[in-house]
Short mmCIF file of C-alpha atoms and ligand atoms in Angstrom, two decimals:
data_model
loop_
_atom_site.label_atom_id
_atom_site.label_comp_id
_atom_site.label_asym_id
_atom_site.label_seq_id
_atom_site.Cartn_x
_atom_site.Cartn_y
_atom_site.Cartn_z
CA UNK A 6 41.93 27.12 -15.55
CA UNK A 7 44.51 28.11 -12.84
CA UNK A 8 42.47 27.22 -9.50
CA UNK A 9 44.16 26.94 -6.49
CA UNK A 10 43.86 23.11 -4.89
CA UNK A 11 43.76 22.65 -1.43
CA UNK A 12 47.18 21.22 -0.05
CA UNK A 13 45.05 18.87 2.66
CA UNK A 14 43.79 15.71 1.44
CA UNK A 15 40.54 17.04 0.29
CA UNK A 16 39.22 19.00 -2.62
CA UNK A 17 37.64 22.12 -0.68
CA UNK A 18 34.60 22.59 -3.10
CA UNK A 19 35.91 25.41 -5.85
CA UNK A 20 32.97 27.69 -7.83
CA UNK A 21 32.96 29.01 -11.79
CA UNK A 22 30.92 31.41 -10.43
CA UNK A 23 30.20 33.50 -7.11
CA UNK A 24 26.14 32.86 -6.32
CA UNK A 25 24.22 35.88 -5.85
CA UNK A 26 23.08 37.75 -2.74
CA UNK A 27 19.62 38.61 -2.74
CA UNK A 28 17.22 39.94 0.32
CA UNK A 29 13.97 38.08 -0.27
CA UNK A 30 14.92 34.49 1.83
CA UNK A 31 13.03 32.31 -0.82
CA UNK A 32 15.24 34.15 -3.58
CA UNK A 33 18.15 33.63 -1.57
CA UNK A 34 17.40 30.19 -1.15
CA UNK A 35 16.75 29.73 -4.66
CA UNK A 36 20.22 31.51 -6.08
CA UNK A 37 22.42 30.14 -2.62
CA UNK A 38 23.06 26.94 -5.15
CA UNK A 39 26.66 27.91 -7.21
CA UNK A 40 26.26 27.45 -10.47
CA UNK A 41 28.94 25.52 -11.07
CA UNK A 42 31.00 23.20 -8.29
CA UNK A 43 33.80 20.39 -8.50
CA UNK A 44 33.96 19.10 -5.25
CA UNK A 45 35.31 15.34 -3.87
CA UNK A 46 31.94 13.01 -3.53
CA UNK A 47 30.79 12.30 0.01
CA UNK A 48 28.67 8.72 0.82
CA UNK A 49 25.83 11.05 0.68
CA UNK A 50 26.41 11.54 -3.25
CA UNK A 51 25.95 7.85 -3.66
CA UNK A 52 22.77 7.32 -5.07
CA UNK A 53 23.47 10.29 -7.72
CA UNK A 54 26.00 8.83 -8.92
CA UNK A 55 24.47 5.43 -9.04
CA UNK A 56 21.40 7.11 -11.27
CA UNK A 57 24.21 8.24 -13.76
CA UNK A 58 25.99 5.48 -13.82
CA UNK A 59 23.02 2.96 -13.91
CA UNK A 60 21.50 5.23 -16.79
CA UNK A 61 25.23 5.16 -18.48
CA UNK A 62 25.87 1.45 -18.24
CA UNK A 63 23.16 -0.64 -17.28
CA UNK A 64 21.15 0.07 -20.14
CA UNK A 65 23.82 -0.10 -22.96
CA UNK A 66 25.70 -3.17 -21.72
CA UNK A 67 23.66 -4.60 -18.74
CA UNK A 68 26.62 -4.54 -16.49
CA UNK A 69 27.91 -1.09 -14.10
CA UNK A 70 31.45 -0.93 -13.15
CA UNK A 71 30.81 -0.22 -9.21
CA UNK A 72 27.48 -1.09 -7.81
CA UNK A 73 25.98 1.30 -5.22
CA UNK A 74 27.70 -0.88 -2.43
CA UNK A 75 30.86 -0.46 -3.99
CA UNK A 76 30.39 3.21 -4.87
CA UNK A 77 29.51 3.85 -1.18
CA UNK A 78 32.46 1.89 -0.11
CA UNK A 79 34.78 3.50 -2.03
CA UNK A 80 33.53 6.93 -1.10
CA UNK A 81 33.52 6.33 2.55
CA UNK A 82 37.30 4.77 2.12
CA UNK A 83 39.05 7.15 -0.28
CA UNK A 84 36.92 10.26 -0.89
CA UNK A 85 39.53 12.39 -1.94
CA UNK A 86 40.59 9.94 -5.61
CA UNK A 87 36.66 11.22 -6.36
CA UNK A 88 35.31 14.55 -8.12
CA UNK A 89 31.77 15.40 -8.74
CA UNK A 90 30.85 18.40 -10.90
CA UNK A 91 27.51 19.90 -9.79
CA UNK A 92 25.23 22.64 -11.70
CA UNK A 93 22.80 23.82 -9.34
CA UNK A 94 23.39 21.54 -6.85
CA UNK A 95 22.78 19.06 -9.67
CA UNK A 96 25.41 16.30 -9.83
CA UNK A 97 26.02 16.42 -13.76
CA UNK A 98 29.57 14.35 -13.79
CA UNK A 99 31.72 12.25 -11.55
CA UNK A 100 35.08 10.12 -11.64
CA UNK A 101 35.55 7.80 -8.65
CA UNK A 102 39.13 6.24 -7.84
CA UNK A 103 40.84 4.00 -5.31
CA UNK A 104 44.24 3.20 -5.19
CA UNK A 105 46.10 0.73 -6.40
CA UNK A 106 49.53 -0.82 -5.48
CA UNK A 107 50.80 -3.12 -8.33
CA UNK A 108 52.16 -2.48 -11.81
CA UNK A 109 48.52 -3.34 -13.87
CA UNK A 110 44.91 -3.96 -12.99
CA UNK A 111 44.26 -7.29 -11.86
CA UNK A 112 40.35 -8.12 -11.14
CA UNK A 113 40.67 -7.91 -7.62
CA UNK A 114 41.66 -3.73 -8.35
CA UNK A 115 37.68 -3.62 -9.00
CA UNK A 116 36.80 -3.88 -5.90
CA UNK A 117 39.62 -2.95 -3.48
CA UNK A 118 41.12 0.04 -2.47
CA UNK A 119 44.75 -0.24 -1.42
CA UNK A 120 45.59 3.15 0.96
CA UNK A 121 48.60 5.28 0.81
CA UNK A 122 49.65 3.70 -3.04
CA UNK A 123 51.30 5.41 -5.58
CA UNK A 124 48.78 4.66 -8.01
CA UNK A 125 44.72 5.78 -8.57
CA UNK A 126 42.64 2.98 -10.47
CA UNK A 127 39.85 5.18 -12.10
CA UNK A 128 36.82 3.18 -11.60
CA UNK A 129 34.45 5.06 -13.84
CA UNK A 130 33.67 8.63 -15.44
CA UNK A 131 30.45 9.21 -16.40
CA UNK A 132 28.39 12.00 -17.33
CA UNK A 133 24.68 12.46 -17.10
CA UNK A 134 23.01 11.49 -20.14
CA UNK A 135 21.49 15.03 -20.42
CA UNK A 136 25.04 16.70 -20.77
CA UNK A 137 27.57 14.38 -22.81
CA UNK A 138 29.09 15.88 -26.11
CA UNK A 139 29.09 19.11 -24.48
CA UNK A 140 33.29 18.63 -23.29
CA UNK A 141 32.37 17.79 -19.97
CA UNK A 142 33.84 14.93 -19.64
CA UNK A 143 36.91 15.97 -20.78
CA UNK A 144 36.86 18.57 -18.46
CA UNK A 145 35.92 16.68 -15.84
CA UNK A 146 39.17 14.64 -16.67
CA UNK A 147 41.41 17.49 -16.83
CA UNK A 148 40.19 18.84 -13.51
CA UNK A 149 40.88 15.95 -11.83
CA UNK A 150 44.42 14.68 -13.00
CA UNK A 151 45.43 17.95 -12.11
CA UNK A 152 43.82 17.65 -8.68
CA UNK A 153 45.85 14.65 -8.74
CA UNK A 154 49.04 15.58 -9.20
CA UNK A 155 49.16 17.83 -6.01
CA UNK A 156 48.00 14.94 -3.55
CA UNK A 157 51.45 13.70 -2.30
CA UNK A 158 52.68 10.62 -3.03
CA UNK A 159 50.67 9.86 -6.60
CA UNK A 160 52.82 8.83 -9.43
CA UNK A 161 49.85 7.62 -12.15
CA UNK A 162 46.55 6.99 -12.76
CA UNK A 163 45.32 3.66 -14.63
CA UNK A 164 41.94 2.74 -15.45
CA UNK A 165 40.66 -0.10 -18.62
CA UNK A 166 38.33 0.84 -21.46
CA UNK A 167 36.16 -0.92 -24.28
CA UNK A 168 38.61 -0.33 -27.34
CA UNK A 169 36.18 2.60 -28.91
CA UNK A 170 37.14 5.05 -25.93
CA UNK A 171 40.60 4.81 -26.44
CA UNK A 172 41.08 8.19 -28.11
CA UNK A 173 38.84 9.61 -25.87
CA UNK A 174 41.45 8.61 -23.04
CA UNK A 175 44.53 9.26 -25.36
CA UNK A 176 43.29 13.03 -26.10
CA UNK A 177 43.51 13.34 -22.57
CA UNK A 178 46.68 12.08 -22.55
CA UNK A 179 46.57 8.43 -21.46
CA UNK A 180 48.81 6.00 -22.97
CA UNK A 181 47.59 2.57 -24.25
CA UNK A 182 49.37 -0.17 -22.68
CA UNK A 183 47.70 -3.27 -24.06
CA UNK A 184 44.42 -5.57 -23.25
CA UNK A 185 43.62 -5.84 -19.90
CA UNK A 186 43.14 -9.53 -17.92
CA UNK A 187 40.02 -7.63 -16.38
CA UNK A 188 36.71 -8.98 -17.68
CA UNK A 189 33.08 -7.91 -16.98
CA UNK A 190 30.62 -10.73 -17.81
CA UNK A 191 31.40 -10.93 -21.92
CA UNK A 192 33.17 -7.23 -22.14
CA UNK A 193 37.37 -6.92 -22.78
CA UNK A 194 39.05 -4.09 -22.00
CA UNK A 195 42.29 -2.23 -22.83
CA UNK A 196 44.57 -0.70 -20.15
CA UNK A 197 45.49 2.70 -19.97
CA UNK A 198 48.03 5.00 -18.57
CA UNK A 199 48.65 8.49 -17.34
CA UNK A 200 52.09 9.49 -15.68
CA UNK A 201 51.14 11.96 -13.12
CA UNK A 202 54.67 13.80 -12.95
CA UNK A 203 55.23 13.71 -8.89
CA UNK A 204 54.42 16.53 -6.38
CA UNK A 205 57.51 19.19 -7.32
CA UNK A 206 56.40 18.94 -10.81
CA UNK A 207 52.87 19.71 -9.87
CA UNK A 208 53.87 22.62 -7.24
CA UNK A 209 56.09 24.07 -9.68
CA UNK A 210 53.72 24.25 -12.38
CA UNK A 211 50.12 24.23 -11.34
CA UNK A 212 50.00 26.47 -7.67
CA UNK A 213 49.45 23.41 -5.48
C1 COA B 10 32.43 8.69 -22.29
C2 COA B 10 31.95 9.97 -21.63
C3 COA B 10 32.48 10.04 -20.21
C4 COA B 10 32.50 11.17 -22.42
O1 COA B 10 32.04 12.37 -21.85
P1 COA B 10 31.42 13.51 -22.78
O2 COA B 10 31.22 14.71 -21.93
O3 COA B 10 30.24 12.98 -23.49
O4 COA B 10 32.61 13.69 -23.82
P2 COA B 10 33.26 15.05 -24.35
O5 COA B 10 32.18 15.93 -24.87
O6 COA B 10 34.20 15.60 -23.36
O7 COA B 10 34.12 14.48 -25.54
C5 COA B 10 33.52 13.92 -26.66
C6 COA B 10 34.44 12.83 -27.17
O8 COA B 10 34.31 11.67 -26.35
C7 COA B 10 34.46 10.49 -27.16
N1 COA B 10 33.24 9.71 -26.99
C8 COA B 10 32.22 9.97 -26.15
N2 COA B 10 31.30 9.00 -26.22
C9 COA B 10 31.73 8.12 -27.14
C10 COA B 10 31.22 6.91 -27.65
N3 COA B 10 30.06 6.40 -27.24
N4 COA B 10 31.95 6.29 -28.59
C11 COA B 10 33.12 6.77 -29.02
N5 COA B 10 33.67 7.92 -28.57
C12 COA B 10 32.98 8.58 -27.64
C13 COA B 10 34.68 10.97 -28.56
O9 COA B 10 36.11 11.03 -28.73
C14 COA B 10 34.10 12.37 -28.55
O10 COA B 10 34.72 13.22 -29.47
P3 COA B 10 34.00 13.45 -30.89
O11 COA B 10 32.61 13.92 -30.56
O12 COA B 10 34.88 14.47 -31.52
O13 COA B 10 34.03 12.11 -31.54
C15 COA B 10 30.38 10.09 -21.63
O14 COA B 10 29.92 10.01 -22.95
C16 COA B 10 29.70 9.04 -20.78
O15 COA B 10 29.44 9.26 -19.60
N6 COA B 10 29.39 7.88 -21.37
C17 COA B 10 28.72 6.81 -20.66
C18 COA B 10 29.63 6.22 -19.58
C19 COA B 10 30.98 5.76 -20.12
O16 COA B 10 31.08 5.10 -21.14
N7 COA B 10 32.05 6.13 -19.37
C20 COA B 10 33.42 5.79 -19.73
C21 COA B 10 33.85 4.49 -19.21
S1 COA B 10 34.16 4.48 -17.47
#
């Protein structure tokens, strides 16, 4: 998993696998898709990620962490602290971020994004319902914090969780630091951590 990422703001879109040149044009068409992308989300992505994350959230708990206002928002402000995996063309997963300039997540972090901060809030990670328990959103995860930690300036990524996904997060190497004062109608979250390691770290050790 040694990809090379982009030293400008932006994820250039990355491929698991070359697509396939054929001569017929609606075969080309067809196989021009790759068949496997992580790429920042665009504005244009919105409503994808709003099916996934309405499907995710809505129907388990009756409440989404962004709505598609705030998802567009977000991905018109800060693009690049997003990542959208895409089969086919096919958004399967996504992680949105914004940044965030004080020590833990107050309420206000849900809907604000504070430019040029040391730290990403992780809004949400969700994968389609079609494709969980399959690792992906573990990869997802990986992908990203790595992505991370070659954008200058980053020092750590914090998001809050319901209490059963705290291993989830900890496997990925999250730290738990307590109960959050963020509340969503009658859900409680805990807080979480990641320490991003700082830019020489990541050029040393991951080709940024
Ligand atoms: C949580 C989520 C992102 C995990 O992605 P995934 O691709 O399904 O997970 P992976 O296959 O990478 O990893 C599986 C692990 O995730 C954890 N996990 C996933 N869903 C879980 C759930 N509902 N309850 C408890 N643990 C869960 C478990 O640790 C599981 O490991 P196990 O099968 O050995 O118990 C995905 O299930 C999802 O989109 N859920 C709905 C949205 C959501 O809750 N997002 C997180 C909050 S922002």
């Amino acid at each position: 998993m040694a990809e090379q990422v982009s030293s400008s703001p932006f994820l250039r879109p990355f491929f698991l696998k070359t697509p396939l040149r054929v001569s017929s044009p609606l075969r080309q068409r067809r196989h021009t898709l790759p068949a496997s992308e992580f790429r920042n989300l665009t504005p244009q992505d919105a409503i994808s990620v709003f099916e996934i994350e309405r499907e995710a959230f809505i129907s388990v708990s009756g409440e989404c962490p962004l709505t598609l206002d705030e998802v567009l928002n977000f991905l018109g402000q800060c693009p690049e602290l997003s990542m959208g995996w895409f089969e086919e063309g096919q958004l399967v997963a996504f992680i949105i971020g914004s940044g965030w300039d004080k020590e833990t997540l107050a309420q206000e972090a849900m809907t604000t994004h504070i430019p040029d901060s040391q730290t990403v809030h992780i809004h949400v990670l969700s994968v389609h319902r079609h494709c969980r328990q399959q690792g992906k959103g573990s990869i997802l995860l990986w992908r990203y914090l790595q992505y991370l930690r070659c954008l200058p300036r980053l020092r750590r990524a914090l998001l809050v969780c319901e209490e059963f996904l705290v291993p989830f997060y900890q496997k990925a190497g999250f730290k738990e630091k307590g109960p959050s004062a963020i509340t969503v109608g009658a859900l409680s979250f805990m807080e979480m951590e990641y320490q991003l390691g700082g830019l020489a770290y990541a050029r040393r050790n991951s080709g940024c």
